Short mmCIF file of C-alpha atoms in Angstrom, two decimals:
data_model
loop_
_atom_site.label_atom_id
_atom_site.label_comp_id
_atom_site.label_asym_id
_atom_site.label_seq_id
_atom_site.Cartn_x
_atom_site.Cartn_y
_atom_site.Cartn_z
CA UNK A 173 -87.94 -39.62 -34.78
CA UNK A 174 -84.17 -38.76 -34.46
CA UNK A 175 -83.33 -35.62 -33.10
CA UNK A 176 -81.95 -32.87 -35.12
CA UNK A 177 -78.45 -32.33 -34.92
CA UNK A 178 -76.83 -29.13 -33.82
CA UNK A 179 -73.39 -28.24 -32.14
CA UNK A 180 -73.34 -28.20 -28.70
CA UNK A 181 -72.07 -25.25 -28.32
CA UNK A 182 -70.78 -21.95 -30.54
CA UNK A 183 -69.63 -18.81 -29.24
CA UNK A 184 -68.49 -14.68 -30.29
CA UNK A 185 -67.66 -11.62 -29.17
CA UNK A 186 -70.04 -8.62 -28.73
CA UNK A 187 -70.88 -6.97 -32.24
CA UNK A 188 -69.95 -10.49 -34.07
CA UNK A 189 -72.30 -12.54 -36.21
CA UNK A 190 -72.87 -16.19 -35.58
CA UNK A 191 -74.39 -18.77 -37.43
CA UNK A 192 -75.93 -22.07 -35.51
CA UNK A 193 -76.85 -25.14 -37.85
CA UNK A 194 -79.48 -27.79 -37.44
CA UNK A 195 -79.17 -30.78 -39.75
CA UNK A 196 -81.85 -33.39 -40.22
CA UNK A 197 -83.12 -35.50 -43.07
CA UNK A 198 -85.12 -35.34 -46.22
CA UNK A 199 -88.04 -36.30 -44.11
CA UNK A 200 -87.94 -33.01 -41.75
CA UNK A 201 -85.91 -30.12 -42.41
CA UNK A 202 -85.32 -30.73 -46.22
CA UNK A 203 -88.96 -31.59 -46.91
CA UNK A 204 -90.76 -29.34 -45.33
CA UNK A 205 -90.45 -25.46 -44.99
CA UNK A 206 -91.89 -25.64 -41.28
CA UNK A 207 -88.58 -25.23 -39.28
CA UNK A 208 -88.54 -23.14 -36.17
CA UNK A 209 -86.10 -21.80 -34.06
CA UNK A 210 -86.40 -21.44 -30.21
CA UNK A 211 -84.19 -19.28 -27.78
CA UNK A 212 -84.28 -20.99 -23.83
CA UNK A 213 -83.00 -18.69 -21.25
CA UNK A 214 -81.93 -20.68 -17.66
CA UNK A 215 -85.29 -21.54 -15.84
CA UNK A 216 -87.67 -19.76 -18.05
CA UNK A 217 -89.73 -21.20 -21.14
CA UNK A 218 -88.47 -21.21 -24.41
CA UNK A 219 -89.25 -18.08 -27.27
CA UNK A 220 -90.07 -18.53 -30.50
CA UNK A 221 -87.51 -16.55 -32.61
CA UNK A 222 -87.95 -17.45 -36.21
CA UNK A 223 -90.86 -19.98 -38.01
CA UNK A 224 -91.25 -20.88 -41.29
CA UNK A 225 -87.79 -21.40 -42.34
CA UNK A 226 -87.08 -17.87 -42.06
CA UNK A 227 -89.72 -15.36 -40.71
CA UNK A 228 -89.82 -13.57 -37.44
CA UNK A 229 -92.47 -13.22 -35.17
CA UNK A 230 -93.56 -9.85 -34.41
CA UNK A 231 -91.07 -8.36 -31.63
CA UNK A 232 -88.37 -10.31 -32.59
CA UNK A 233 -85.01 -8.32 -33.46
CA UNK A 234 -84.03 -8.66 -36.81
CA UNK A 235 -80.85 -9.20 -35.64
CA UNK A 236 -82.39 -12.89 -36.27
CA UNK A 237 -82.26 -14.57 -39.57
CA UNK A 238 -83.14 -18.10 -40.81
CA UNK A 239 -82.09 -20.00 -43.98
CA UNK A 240 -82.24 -23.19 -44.90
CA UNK A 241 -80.26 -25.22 -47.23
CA UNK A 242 -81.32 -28.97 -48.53
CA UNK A 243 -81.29 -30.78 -45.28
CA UNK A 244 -79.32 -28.35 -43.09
CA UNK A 245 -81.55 -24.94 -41.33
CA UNK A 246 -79.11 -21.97 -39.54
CA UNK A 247 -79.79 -19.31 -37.21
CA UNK A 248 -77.64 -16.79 -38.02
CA UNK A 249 -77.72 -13.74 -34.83
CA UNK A 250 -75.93 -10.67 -36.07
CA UNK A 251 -74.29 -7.81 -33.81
CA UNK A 252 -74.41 -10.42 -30.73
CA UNK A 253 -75.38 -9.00 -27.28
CA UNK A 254 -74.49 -10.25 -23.55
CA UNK A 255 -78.45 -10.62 -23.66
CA UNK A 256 -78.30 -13.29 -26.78
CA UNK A 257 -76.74 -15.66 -24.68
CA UNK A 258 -78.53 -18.63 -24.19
CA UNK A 259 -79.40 -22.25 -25.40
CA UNK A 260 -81.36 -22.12 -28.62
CA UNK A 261 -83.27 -25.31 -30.13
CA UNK A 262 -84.46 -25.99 -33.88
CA UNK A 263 -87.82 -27.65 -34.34
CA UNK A 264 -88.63 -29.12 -37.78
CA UNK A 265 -92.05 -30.57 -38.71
CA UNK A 266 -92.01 -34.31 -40.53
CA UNK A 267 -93.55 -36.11 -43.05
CA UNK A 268 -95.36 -38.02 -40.32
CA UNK A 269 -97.16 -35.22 -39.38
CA UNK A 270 -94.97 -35.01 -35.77
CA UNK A 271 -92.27 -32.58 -35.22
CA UNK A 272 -88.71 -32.86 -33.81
CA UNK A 273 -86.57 -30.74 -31.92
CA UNK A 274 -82.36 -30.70 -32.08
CA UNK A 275 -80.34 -31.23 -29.25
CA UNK A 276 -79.41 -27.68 -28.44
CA UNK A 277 -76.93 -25.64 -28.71
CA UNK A 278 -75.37 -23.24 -25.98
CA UNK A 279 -74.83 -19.79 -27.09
CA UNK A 280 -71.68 -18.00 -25.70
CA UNK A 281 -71.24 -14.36 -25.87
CA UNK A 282 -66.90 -13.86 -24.50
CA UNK B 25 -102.74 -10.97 -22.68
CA UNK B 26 -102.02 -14.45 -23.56
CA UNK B 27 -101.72 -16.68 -20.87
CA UNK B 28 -101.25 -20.81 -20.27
CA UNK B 29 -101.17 -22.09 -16.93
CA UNK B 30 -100.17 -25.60 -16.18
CA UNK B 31 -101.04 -27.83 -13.53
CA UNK B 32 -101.37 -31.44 -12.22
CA UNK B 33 -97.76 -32.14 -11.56
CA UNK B 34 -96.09 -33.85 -9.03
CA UNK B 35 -94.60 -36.97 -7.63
CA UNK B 36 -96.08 -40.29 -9.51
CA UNK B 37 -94.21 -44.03 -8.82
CA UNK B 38 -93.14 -45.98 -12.30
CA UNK B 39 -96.28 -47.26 -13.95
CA UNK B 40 -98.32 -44.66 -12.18
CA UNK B 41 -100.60 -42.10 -14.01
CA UNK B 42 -101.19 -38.21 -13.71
CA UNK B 43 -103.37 -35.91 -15.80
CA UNK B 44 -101.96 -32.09 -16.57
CA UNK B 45 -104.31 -29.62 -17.59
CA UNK B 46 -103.75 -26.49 -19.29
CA UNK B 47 -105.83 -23.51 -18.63
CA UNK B 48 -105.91 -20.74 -21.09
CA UNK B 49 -106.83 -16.70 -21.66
CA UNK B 50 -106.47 -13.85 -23.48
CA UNK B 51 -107.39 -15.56 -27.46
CA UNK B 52 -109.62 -17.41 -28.89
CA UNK B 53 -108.26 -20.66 -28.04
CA UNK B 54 -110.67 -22.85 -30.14
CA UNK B 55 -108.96 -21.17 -33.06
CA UNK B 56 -105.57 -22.69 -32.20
CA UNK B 57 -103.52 -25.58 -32.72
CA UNK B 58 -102.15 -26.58 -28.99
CA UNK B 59 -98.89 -28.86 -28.28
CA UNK B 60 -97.27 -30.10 -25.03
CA UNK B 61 -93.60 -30.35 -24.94
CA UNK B 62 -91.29 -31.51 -22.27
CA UNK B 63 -88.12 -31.36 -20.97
CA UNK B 64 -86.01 -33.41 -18.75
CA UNK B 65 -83.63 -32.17 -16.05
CA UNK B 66 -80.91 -30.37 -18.10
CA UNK B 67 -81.69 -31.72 -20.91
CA UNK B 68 -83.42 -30.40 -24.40
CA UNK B 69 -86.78 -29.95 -25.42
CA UNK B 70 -88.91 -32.83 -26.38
CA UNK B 71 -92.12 -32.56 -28.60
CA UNK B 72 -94.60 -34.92 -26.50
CA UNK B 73 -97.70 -34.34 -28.62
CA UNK B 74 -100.51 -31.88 -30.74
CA UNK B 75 -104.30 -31.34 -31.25
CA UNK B 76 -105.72 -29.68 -33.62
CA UNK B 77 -107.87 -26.54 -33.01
CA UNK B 78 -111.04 -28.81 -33.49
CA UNK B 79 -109.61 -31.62 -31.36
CA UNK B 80 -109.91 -33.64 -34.66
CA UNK B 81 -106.41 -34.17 -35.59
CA UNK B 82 -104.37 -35.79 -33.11
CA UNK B 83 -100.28 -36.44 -32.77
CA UNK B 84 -97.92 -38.05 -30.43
CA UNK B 85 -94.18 -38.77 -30.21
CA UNK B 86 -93.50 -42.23 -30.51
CA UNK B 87 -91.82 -42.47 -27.20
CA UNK B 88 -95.41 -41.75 -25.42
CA UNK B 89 -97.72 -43.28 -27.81
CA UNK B 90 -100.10 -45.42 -26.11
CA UNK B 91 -99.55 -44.20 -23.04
CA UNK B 92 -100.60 -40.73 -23.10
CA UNK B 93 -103.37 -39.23 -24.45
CA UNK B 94 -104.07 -35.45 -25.51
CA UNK B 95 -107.23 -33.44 -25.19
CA UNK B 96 -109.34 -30.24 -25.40
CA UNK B 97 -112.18 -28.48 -24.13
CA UNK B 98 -113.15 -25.19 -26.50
CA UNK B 99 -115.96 -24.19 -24.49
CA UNK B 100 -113.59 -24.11 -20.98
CA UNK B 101 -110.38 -22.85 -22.65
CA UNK B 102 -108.56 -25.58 -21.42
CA UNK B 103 -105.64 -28.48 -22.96
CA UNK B 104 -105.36 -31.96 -20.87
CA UNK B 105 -102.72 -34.38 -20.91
CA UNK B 106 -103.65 -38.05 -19.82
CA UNK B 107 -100.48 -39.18 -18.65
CA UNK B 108 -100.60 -43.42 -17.62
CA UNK B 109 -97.89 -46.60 -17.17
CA UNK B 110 -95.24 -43.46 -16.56
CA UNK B 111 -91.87 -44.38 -16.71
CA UNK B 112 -88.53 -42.94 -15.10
CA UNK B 113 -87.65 -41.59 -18.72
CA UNK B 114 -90.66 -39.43 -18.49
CA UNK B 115 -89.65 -37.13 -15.93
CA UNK B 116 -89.54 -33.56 -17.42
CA UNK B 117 -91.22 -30.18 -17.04
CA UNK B 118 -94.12 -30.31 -19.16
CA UNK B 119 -95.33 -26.88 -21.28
CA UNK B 120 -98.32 -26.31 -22.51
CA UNK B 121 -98.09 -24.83 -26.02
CA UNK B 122 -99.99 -22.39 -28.16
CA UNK B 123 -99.40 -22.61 -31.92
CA UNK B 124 -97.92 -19.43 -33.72
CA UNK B 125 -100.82 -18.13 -35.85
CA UNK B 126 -102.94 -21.20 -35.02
CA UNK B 127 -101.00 -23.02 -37.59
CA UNK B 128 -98.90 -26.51 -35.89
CA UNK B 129 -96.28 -26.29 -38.36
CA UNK B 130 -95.47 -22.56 -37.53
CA UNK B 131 -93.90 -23.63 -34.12
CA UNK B 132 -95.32 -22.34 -30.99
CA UNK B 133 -95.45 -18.82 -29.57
CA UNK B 134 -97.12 -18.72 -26.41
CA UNK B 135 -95.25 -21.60 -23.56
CA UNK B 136 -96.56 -22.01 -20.16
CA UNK B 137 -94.67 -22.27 -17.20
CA UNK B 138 -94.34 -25.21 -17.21
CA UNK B 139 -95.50 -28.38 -14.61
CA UNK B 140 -92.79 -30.63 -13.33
CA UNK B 141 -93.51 -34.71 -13.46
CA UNK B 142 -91.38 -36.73 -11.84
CA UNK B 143 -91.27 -40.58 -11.57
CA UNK B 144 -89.53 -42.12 -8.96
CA UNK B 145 -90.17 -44.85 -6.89
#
């Protein structure tokens, strides 16, 4: 159960589109269709912002978009906010029936 | 309104044990997949473990397997985490997790606040 990996850190200017990856194996992310994406502000509990590969919960600005490529999800966050900044986490479910999260990566809005 | 409310944290010495419980509201809980998932100081997120709606299917990470143990009560609305032989390494905040349309491969969309475990001696 290796964690999925994702930059530690990206960053953009207001009004600029970002894209975060998450990379795993053919045993998570490019066997299954069950990645999720999580957005953690400081000291409160994460929010689910995009499931299934690429569909948004209800409430969830479609500034939000997920894709996913063989092995390799992205969150891609267009026309970034100061209010987008945070740490956001990938989640992919495995062939052992368990699921796995990525290391994190910190969102910076200059 | 949705809600999850953790408790049982606290202060436990290495190879100690402590049970976290997981009240819920506001759905029909026995309809939903639950998960716990932890975090450590500063650190990311952690998937610990899930149980089916039913209680029936049951999943841990291999890093607590053994040790803890997951369960549910559908007629108290509640989600229990059996945690025993703790270890430093397992000092986190612990969430209490609802499954996004009761389905555990469509992440989770209700979190807790979370309980905080340490172990220390």
């Amino acid at each position: 159960q290796s964690a999925l990996t994702q930059p530690a850190s990206v960053s953009g200017s207001p009004g600029q589109s970002i894209t975060i990856s998450c990379t795993g194996t053919s045993s998570d992310v490019g066997g299954h269709d069950y990645v999720s994406w999580y957005q953690q502000h400081p000291g409160k509990a994460p929010k689910l912002m995009i499931y299934d590969v690429s569909n948004r919960p209800s409430g969830v600005s479609n500034r939000f978009s997920g894709s996913k490529s063989a092995n390799t999800a992205s969150l891609t966050i267009s026309g970034l906010r100061a209010e987008d900044e945070a740490d956001y986490y990938c989640s992919s479910y495995t062939s052992s029936s368990t699921f796995v999260f990525g290391g994190g990566t910190k969102l910076t809005v200059l | 309104e949705v809600e999850l409310v953790e408790s049982g944290g606290g202060l436990v010495k290495p190879g100690g044990s402590l049970r976290l419980s997981c009240a819920a509201s506001g759905f029909t809980f026995s309809s939903y997949s639950m998960n716990w998932v932890r975090q450590a100081p500063g650190k990311g997120l952690e998937w610990v473990s899930s149980i089916s709606s039913s209680g029936s299917y049951i999943y841990y990470a291999d890093s607590v397997k053994g040790r803890f143990t997951i369960s549910r009560d559908n007629v108290k609305n509640s989600l229990d985490l059996q945690m025993n032989s703790l270890r430093v390494e397992d000092t986190a905040v612990y969430y209490c997790a609802r499954a996004h349309e009761g389905r555990a491969v469509a992440g989770n969309d209700y979190w807790g606040q979370g309980t905080l475990v340490t172990v220390s001696s």
